[in-house]
Coordinates of C-alpha atoms and ligand atoms in Angstrom, one line a residue:
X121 CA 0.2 -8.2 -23.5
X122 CA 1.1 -7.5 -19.6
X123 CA -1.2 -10.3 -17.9
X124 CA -0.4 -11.1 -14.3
X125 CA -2.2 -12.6 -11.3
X126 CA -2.9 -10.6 -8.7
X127 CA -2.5 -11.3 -4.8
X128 CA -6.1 -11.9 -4.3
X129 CA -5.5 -14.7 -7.4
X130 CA -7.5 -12.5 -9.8
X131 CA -6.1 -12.1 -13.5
X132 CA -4.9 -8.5 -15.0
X133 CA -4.5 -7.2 -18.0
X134 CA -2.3 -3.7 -18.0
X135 CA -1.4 -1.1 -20.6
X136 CA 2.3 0.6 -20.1
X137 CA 2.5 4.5 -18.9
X138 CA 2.0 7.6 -20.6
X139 CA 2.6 11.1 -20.6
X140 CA -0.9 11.3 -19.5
X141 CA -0.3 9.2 -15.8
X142 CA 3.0 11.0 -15.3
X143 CA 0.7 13.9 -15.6
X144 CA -2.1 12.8 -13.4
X145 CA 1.1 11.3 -10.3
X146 CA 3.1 14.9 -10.8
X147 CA -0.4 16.5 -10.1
X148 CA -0.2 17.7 -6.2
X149 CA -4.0 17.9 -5.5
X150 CA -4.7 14.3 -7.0
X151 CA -1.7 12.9 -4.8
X152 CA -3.1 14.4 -1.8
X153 CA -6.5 13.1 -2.7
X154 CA -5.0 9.9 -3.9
X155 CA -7.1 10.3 -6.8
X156 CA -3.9 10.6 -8.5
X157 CA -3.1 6.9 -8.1
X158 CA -6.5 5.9 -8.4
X159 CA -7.0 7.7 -12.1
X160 CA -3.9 5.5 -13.0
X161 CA -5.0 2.5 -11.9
X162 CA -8.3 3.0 -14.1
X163 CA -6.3 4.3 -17.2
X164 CA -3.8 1.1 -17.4
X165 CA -6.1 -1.7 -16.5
X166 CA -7.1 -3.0 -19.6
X167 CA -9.1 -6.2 -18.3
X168 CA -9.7 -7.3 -14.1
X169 CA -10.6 -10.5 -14.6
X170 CA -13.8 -10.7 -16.7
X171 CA -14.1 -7.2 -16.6
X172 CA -12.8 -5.5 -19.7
X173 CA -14.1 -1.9 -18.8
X174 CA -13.2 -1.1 -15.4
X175 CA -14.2 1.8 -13.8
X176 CA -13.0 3.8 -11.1
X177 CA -15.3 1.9 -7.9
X178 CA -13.9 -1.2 -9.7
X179 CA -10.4 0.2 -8.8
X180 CA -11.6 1.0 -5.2
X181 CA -12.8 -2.0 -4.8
X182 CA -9.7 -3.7 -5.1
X183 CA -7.8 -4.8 -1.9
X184 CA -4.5 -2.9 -1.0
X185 CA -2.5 -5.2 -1.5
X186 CA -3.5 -5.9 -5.1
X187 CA -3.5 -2.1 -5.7
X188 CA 0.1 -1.8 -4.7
X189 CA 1.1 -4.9 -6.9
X190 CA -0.5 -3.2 -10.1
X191 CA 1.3 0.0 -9.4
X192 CA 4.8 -1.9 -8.9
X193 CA 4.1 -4.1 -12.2
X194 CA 3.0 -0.6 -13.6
X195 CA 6.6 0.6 -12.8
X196 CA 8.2 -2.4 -14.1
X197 CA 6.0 -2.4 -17.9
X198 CA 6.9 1.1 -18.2
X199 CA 10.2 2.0 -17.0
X200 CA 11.9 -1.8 -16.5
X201 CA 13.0 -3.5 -13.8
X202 CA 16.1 -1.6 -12.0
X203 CA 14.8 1.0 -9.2
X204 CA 17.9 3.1 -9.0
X205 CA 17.0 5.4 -5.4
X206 CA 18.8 7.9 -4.0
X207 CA 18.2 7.7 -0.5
X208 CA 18.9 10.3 2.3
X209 CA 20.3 9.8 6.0
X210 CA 18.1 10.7 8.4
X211 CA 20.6 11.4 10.7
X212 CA 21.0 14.9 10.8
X213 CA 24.7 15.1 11.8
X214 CA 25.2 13.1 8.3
X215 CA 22.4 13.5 5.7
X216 CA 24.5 11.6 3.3
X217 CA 23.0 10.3 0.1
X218 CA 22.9 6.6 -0.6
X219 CA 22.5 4.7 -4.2
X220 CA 20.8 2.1 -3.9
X221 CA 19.6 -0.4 -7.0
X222 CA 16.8 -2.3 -6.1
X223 CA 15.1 -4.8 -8.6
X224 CA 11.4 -5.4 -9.1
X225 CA 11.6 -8.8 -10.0
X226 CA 13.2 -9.5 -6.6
X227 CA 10.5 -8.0 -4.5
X228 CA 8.7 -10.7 -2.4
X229 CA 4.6 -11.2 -2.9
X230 CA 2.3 -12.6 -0.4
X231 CA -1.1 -14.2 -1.8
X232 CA -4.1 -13.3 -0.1
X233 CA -5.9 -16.3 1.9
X234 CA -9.6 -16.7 0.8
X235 CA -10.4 -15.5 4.6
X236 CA -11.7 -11.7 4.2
X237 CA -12.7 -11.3 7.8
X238 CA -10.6 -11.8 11.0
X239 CA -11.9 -13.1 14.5
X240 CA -9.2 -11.9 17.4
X241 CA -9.5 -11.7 20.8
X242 CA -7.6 -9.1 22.7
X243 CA -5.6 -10.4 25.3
X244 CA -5.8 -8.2 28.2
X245 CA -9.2 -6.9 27.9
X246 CA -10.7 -10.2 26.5
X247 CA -12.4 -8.4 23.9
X248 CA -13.5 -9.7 21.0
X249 CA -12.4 -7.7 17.7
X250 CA -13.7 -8.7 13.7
X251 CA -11.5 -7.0 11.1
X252 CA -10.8 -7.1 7.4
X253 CA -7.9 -6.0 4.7
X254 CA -7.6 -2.4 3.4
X255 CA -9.2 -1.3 0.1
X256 CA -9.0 1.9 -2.1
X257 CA -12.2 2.9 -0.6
X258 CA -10.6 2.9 2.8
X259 CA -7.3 4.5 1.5
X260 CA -9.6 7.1 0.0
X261 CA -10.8 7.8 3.5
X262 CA -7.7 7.4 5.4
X263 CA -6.0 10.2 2.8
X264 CA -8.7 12.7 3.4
X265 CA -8.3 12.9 7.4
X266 CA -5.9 15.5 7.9
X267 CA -4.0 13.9 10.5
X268 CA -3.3 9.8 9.9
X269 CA -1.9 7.7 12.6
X270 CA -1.8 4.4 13.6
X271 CA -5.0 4.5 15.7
X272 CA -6.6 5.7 12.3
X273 CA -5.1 2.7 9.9
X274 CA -6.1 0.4 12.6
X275 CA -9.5 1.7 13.1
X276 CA -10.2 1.6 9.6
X277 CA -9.9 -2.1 9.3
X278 CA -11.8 -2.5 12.1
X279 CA -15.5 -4.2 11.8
X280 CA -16.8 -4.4 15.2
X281 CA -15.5 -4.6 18.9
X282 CA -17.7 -7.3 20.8
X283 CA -20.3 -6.5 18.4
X284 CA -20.1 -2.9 18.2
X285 CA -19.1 -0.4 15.6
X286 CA -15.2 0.8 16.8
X287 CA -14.6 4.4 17.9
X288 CA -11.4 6.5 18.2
X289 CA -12.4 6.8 21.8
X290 CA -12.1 3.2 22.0
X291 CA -8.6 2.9 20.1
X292 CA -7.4 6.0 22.5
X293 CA -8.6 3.9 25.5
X294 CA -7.5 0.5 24.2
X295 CA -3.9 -1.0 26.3
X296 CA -0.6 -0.7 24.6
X297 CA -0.5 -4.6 24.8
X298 CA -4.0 -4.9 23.2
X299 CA -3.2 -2.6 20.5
X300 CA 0.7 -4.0 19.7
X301 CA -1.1 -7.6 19.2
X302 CA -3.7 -6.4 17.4
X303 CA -1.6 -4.5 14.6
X304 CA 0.9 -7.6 15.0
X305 CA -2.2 -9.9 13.8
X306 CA -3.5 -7.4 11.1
X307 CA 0.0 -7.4 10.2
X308 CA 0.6 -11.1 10.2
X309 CA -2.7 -12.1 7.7
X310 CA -1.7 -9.2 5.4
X311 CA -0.8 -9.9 1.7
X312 CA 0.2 -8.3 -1.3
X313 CA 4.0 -7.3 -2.4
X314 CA 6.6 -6.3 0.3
X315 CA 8.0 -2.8 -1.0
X316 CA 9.6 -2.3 2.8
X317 CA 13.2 -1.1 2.3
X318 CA 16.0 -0.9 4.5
X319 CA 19.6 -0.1 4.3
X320 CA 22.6 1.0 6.5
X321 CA 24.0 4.3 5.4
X322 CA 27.5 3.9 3.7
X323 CA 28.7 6.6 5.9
X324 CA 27.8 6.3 9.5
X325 CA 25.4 3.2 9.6
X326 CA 22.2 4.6 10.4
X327 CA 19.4 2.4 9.2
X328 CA 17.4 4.0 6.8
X329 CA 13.7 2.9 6.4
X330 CA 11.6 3.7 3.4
X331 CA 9.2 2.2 1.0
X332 CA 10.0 1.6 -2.9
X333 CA 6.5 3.9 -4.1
X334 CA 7.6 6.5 -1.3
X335 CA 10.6 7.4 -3.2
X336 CA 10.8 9.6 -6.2
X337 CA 13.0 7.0 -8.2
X338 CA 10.0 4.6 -8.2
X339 CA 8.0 6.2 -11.0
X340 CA 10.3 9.3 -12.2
X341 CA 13.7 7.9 -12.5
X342 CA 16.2 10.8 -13.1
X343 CA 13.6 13.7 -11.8
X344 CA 14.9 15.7 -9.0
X345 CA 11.2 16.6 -7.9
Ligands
ZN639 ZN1 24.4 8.5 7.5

């Protein structure tokens, strides 16, 4: 039995890996759909809180950060706790590779607040913005556009602008200063477990930035993929 309680506060059940998720994450046009995730997320939850036969809009439903939390406790059923990474310089006049061990247990979680939506008013334009947390749904449609960016991650959490449903025009048109303390905000009430990494490069100090389910140690530890 692998129960644990969610960010959100919401109980889970979960069932270790299989060959048949390492088939569904090594499968390129699920990953790029993030269908590939989402398939393994509705495989290995045995029970979401009452639920004891979840489907795949149950999956989408849930909040990001709970998402990322099962997929990490995933990890840590299946393949224990040690994360050993191999990480790459990006400094090109280097490229060295660095080992790095990190462990699961040690990763920091963030509960969510019972708040879902967000009042916040812009301070140069005085504008008045309502916004939520990300979902799978949202995911879904963030990994279909074909080129992401901040404006795009932002957008997506966005519920209305003075009253008004957001557009990319308005994002584009938005003030640097707006838009900094607006993603500092979003930032600030988000929840769920920090997988940020970041470490110095043994050989020439460079700072590498990365995220633990970015890296190819996370769930296929000894795979060159
Ligand atoms: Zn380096």
């Amino acid at each position: 039995m692998h129960v644990f309680e969610l960010p959100s506060g919401v109980e889970v059940e979960l069932r270790e890996m299989t060959g048949a998720e390492e088939e569904l994450l090594t499968n390129q046009r699920l990953i790029r759909t993030g269908d590939a995730v989402n398939q393994v997320l509705r495989n290995c939850i045995v029970r979401l809180g009452d639920n004891d036969e979840p489907v795949v809009k149950d999956v989408l439903d849930l909040l990001s950060g709970d998402r990322l939390f099962i997929l990490v406790k995933l990890r840590q059923i299946s393949l224990g706790d040690e994360v050993e990474l191999e990480l790459t310089c990006a400094n090109p006049a280097c490229r060295a590779t660095n080992l790095v061990t990190i462990d699961i247990e040690e990763l920091e979680t963030t509960p969510y607040g019972e708040d879902r939506e967000f009042d916040f008013t812009l301070p140069g334009s005085d504008r008045k913005v309502r916004f939520g947390y990300l979902d799978g749904h949202k995911e879904k449609r963030l990994a279909a556009l074909k080129e992401p960016s901040i404006s795009s991650a932002m957008l997506i959490r966005i519920i209305d602008i003075d009253g008004a449903a957001p557009s990319k025009k308005l994002m584009n048109d938005m003030s640097l200063r707006d838009r900094s303390t607006l993603r500092q905000e979003m930032l600030r009430v988000d929840a769920g477990v920090d997988t940020t990494l970041e470490v110095d490069c043994e050989s020439c100090g460079t700072r590498i930035r990365t995220r633990l389910e970015a890296e190819p140690g996370f769930l296929f530890p000894g795979v060159r993929l």
